[in-house]
């Protein structure tokens, strides 16, 4: 299949607030897409619609060819979602128990999840911490547990909403290595972030949202060429700060 995510004319209203306006873009398998935009641009709303947590007002989202609204169980099986600030771990359970609990919720057998936890814990350098209570974990390791939990049902598509919120530099860099490894294993990733170094280090594609509408989708190289600079922070400052004419980016 060509595109694993297809979004067509997707709009979302919250009362009088237009959170998303006719958003359209597609993502190929194995891409890492950076979802960028100012506070309130619509990034979290878009990710929540992609995983079926909230319904769109109009438009269509297909995951691996299936309509998210019509086939929620299919989406649950194939998509993992992680919200940065709300890790939702049970503090009294160990890291391992937290992941196992989630795995069982997803119907993953013990035999399978034991193997996956072992393998991913090695990749994420989490093995020595697996049997510590969640409350004893550092922020970085806490986040690794939530990532491992997101991967436990082996989703093809992983959506991460500001996943490095609250992490220090070392933990953020370790997170970047983790994403590279996840990408290497053929997963498709969309993650929202305000940290441009992460985008430069990881993303093959970027989507920029401005007031709920897509103002750019494409490769970083194309964006650099278009904006005549390789400084992504400066590009975003222009776009978000409004000194860039929106029409310069729209329909790129
Ligand atoms: N449940 C809701 N009810 C009402 N308005 C909402 C709701 N969720 C989001 N909004 C509004 O929709 C718009 C888009 O919000 P969203 O959280 O998607 O933006 P964002 O790009 O993720 O922002 P941030 O970078 O601050 O996380 C904002 O104006 C927000 O106030």
Coordinates of C-alpha atoms and ligand atoms in Angstrom, one line a residue:
X1 CA 0.0 0.0 0.0
X2 CA 1.3 3.4 -0.9
X3 CA 0.0 5.7 1.9
X4 CA -0.5 4.4 5.4
X5 CA -2.3 7.6 6.5
X6 CA -4.6 9.6 4.3
X7 CA -6.4 12.7 5.5
X8 CA -8.9 14.5 3.3
X9 CA -10.7 17.8 4.0
X10 CA -10.6 17.2 7.7
X11 CA -12.2 19.9 9.8
X12 CA -13.0 20.2 13.5
X13 CA -15.1 22.8 15.3
X14 CA -15.2 23.1 19.1
X15 CA -18.2 25.4 19.3
X16 CA -17.1 28.6 17.6
X17 CA -13.4 27.6 17.6
X18 CA -12.1 26.2 14.4
X19 CA -9.4 23.8 15.5
X20 CA -8.8 22.2 12.1
X21 CA -9.7 23.6 8.6
X22 CA -9.9 21.3 5.6
X23 CA -6.6 19.5 6.5
X24 CA -5.3 17.3 3.8
X25 CA -2.1 15.3 3.7
X26 CA -0.8 11.7 3.3
X27 CA 2.0 9.8 4.8
X28 CA 4.0 6.9 3.3
X29 CA 5.0 3.8 5.4
X30 CA 8.3 4.3 7.3
X31 CA 8.3 8.1 7.3
X32 CA 8.9 10.2 10.4
X33 CA 6.7 13.3 10.1
X34 CA 7.2 16.3 12.3
X35 CA 3.9 18.1 13.1
X36 CA 4.7 21.7 13.7
X37 CA 2.8 24.9 14.6
X38 CA 2.2 27.5 17.3
X39 CA 0.3 26.8 20.5
X40 CA -3.3 26.2 19.5
X41 CA -2.6 25.5 15.9
X42 CA -4.5 22.2 16.0
X43 CA -1.7 19.6 16.4
X44 CA -3.2 17.7 19.4
X45 CA -6.6 17.8 17.9
X46 CA -5.3 16.3 14.7
X47 CA -3.5 13.4 16.5
X48 CA -6.6 12.7 18.6
X49 CA -8.8 12.4 15.5
X50 CA -6.2 10.2 13.8
X51 CA -6.5 7.7 16.6
X52 CA -10.3 8.0 16.8
X53 CA -10.3 9.6 20.3
X54 CA -12.5 12.4 19.1
X55 CA -14.6 12.6 15.9
X56 CA -14.0 15.1 13.2
X57 CA -16.7 17.6 12.3
X58 CA -16.3 16.7 8.6
X59 CA -13.7 15.1 6.4
X60 CA -12.1 11.7 6.3
X61 CA -9.2 9.9 7.8
X62 CA -7.9 6.5 6.6
X63 CA -5.4 4.4 8.4
X64 CA -4.0 1.6 6.3
X65 CA -6.9 2.1 4.0
X66 CA -9.6 1.9 6.7
X67 CA -11.8 4.7 7.8
X68 CA -11.0 5.7 11.4
X69 CA -14.7 6.4 12.2
X70 CA -16.0 3.2 10.7
X71 CA -13.3 0.8 12.0
X72 CA -12.2 2.0 15.4
X73 CA -11.0 -1.5 16.5
X74 CA -8.8 -1.8 13.5
X75 CA -7.3 1.6 14.3
X76 CA -6.8 0.7 18.0
X77 CA -4.8 -2.4 16.9
X78 CA -2.6 -0.6 14.3
X79 CA -2.0 2.8 16.0
X80 CA -0.2 3.7 19.2
X81 CA -0.6 7.1 20.7
X82 CA 1.5 8.8 23.4
X83 CA 0.6 12.1 25.0
X84 CA 3.7 13.8 26.3
X85 CA 2.6 15.3 29.5
X86 CA 0.1 12.7 30.6
X87 CA 2.0 9.4 30.9
X88 CA -0.7 7.8 33.0
X89 CA 1.5 5.2 34.6
X90 CA 0.3 3.5 37.8
X91 CA 2.9 4.6 40.3
X92 CA 2.6 1.7 42.6
X93 CA 3.2 -0.9 39.9
X94 CA 6.6 -1.6 38.5
X95 CA 7.6 -0.5 35.0
X96 CA 7.2 -4.1 33.9
X97 CA 3.8 -4.4 35.5
X98 CA 2.6 -1.2 33.9
X99 CA 3.5 -2.4 30.4
X100 CA 2.1 -5.9 31.0
X101 CA -1.2 -4.4 32.2
X102 CA -1.5 -2.4 29.0
X103 CA -0.5 -5.4 26.9
X104 CA -3.3 -7.5 28.4
X105 CA -5.7 -4.7 27.8
X106 CA -4.7 -4.9 24.1
X107 CA -5.1 -8.7 24.1
X108 CA -1.4 -9.4 23.7
X109 CA -0.6 -12.9 25.1
X110 CA 1.9 -13.2 28.0
X111 CA 4.3 -15.2 25.8
X112 CA 4.4 -12.4 23.2
X113 CA 4.5 -9.4 25.5
X114 CA 7.3 -10.9 27.7
X115 CA 9.4 -11.3 24.5
X116 CA 8.6 -7.8 23.3
X117 CA 9.3 -6.1 26.7
X118 CA 12.7 -7.9 26.9
X119 CA 13.6 -6.8 23.3
X120 CA 12.5 -3.2 23.5
X121 CA 13.8 -2.7 27.0
X122 CA 17.3 -3.6 25.6
X123 CA 16.8 -1.2 22.7
X124 CA 15.7 1.6 25.1
X125 CA 18.3 0.7 27.7
X126 CA 15.5 0.2 30.2
X127 CA 16.4 -3.3 31.3
X128 CA 17.9 -2.4 34.7
X129 CA 14.8 -0.3 35.6
X130 CA 12.0 -2.7 34.6
X131 CA 11.3 -3.9 38.1
X132 CA 11.4 -0.6 39.8
X133 CA 8.2 1.0 40.9
X134 CA 7.0 3.7 38.4
X135 CA 7.2 6.3 41.2
X136 CA 11.0 5.6 41.6
X137 CA 11.8 6.2 37.9
X138 CA 13.6 9.3 36.5
X139 CA 11.6 11.4 34.1
X140 CA 13.5 10.0 31.2
X141 CA 13.0 6.4 32.2
X142 CA 9.3 7.1 32.9
X143 CA 9.0 8.3 29.4
X144 CA 10.8 5.2 28.0
X145 CA 8.3 3.1 29.9
X146 CA 5.4 4.9 28.3
X147 CA 7.0 4.6 24.8
X148 CA 7.5 0.8 25.4
X149 CA 3.9 0.6 26.5
X150 CA 2.8 2.4 23.3
X151 CA 4.8 -0.2 21.3
X152 CA 3.7 -3.3 23.1
X153 CA 0.8 -4.2 20.7
X154 CA 3.3 -3.7 17.8
X155 CA 1.4 -0.9 16.1
X156 CA 2.4 0.1 12.5
X157 CA 1.8 3.7 13.2
X158 CA 3.0 5.7 16.2
X159 CA 1.6 9.1 17.1
X160 CA 3.5 11.1 19.7
X161 CA 2.2 14.4 21.1
X162 CA 5.1 16.5 22.3
X163 CA 6.9 13.4 23.6
X164 CA 9.9 15.2 25.1
X165 CA 7.9 17.6 27.3
X166 CA 9.7 17.9 30.6
X167 CA 12.8 15.8 29.6
X168 CA 16.3 17.1 30.1
X169 CA 18.8 17.2 27.2
X170 CA 20.3 13.8 27.9
X171 CA 16.8 12.2 28.0
X172 CA 15.7 14.0 24.9
X173 CA 18.8 12.8 23.0
X174 CA 18.2 9.3 24.2
X175 CA 14.6 9.7 23.0
X176 CA 15.9 10.7 19.6
X177 CA 18.0 7.5 19.4
X178 CA 14.9 5.6 20.3
X179 CA 12.8 7.1 17.5
X180 CA 15.6 6.3 15.1
X181 CA 15.5 2.7 16.2
X182 CA 11.7 2.6 15.9
X183 CA 11.9 4.0 12.4
X184 CA 14.6 1.5 11.5
X185 CA 12.1 -1.2 12.4
X186 CA 9.7 0.1 9.7
X187 CA 7.2 2.0 11.8
X188 CA 5.6 5.2 10.6
X189 CA 5.8 8.0 13.1
X190 CA 4.1 11.4 13.4
X191 CA 5.2 13.5 16.3
X192 CA 4.3 17.0 17.3
X193 CA 7.0 19.2 18.9
X194 CA 8.1 22.7 19.5
X195 CA 11.8 21.6 19.4
X196 CA 13.3 22.2 16.0
X197 CA 16.5 20.2 16.7
X198 CA 14.4 17.1 17.0
X199 CA 12.7 17.8 13.7
X200 CA 16.1 18.3 12.0
X201 CA 17.5 15.2 13.6
X202 CA 14.6 12.8 12.9
X203 CA 12.1 13.9 10.3
X204 CA 12.0 13.1 6.6
X205 CA 8.8 15.2 6.3
X206 CA 7.1 18.1 8.1
X207 CA 3.6 19.3 8.3
X208 CA 3.1 22.9 9.5
X209 CA -0.3 23.8 10.8
X210 CA -1.3 27.5 11.0
X211 CA -4.6 28.3 12.7
X212 CA -5.9 24.8 11.9
X213 CA -4.9 24.7 8.2
X214 CA -1.9 23.0 6.6
X215 CA 0.4 25.7 5.4
X216 CA 3.2 23.3 4.4
X217 CA 3.7 19.6 3.8
X218 CA 6.8 18.2 2.3
X219 CA 10.4 17.4 2.9
X220 CA 12.7 19.5 5.0
X221 CA 14.9 20.1 2.0
X222 CA 12.1 21.5 -0.1
X223 CA 11.1 23.7 2.9
X224 CA 14.7 25.0 3.2
X225 CA 14.8 25.7 -0.5
X226 CA 11.5 27.5 -0.5
X227 CA 12.4 29.7 2.5
X228 CA 16.0 30.1 1.3
X229 CA 17.5 29.2 4.7
X230 CA 18.4 26.0 6.5
X231 CA 17.5 27.5 9.9
X232 CA 14.3 25.8 10.8
X233 CA 13.9 27.9 14.0
X234 CA 14.1 31.0 11.9
X235 CA 11.6 29.6 9.4
X236 CA 9.1 28.7 12.2
X237 CA 9.6 32.1 13.8
X238 CA 8.7 33.8 10.5
X239 CA 5.7 31.5 10.0
X240 CA 4.4 31.7 13.5
X241 CA 5.3 35.3 14.0
X242 CA 3.3 36.1 11.0
X243 CA 6.0 38.1 9.2
X244 CA 5.8 35.5 6.5
X245 CA 3.0 35.8 4.0
X246 CA 0.9 32.7 4.5
X247 CA 0.3 32.4 0.8
X248 CA 4.0 31.8 0.4
X249 CA 3.7 28.5 2.1
X250 CA 0.1 27.4 1.3
X251 CA -0.1 24.9 -1.5
X252 CA 3.6 24.3 -1.6
Ligands
LIG1 N1 -11.9 20.0 23.9 C1 -11.8 21.2 23.5 N2 -12.8 22.1 23.6 C2 -12.8 23.3 23.1 N3 -11.7 23.8 22.4 C3 -10.7 23.0 22.2 C4 -10.7 21.6 22.7 N4 -9.5 21.1 22.4 C5 -8.8 22.0 21.7 N5 -9.5 23.2 21.6 C6 -9.1 24.4 20.9 O1 -8.7 24.0 19.6 C7 -7.6 24.7 19.1 C8 -6.5 23.8 18.8 O2 -6.0 23.2 20.0 P1 -4.8 22.0 20.0 O3 -4.7 21.6 21.4 O4 -5.2 21.0 19.0 O5 -3.6 22.9 19.6 P2 -2.0 22.5 19.6 O6 -1.4 22.9 18.3 O7 -1.9 21.0 20.0 O8 -1.5 23.4 20.8 P3 -0.2 23.2 21.8 O9 1.0 23.4 21.0 O10 -0.4 24.3 22.8 O11 -0.4 21.8 22.4 C9 -7.3 25.7 20.3 O12 -7.9 26.9 20.0 C10 -7.9 25.0 21.5 O13 -8.2 26.0 22.4

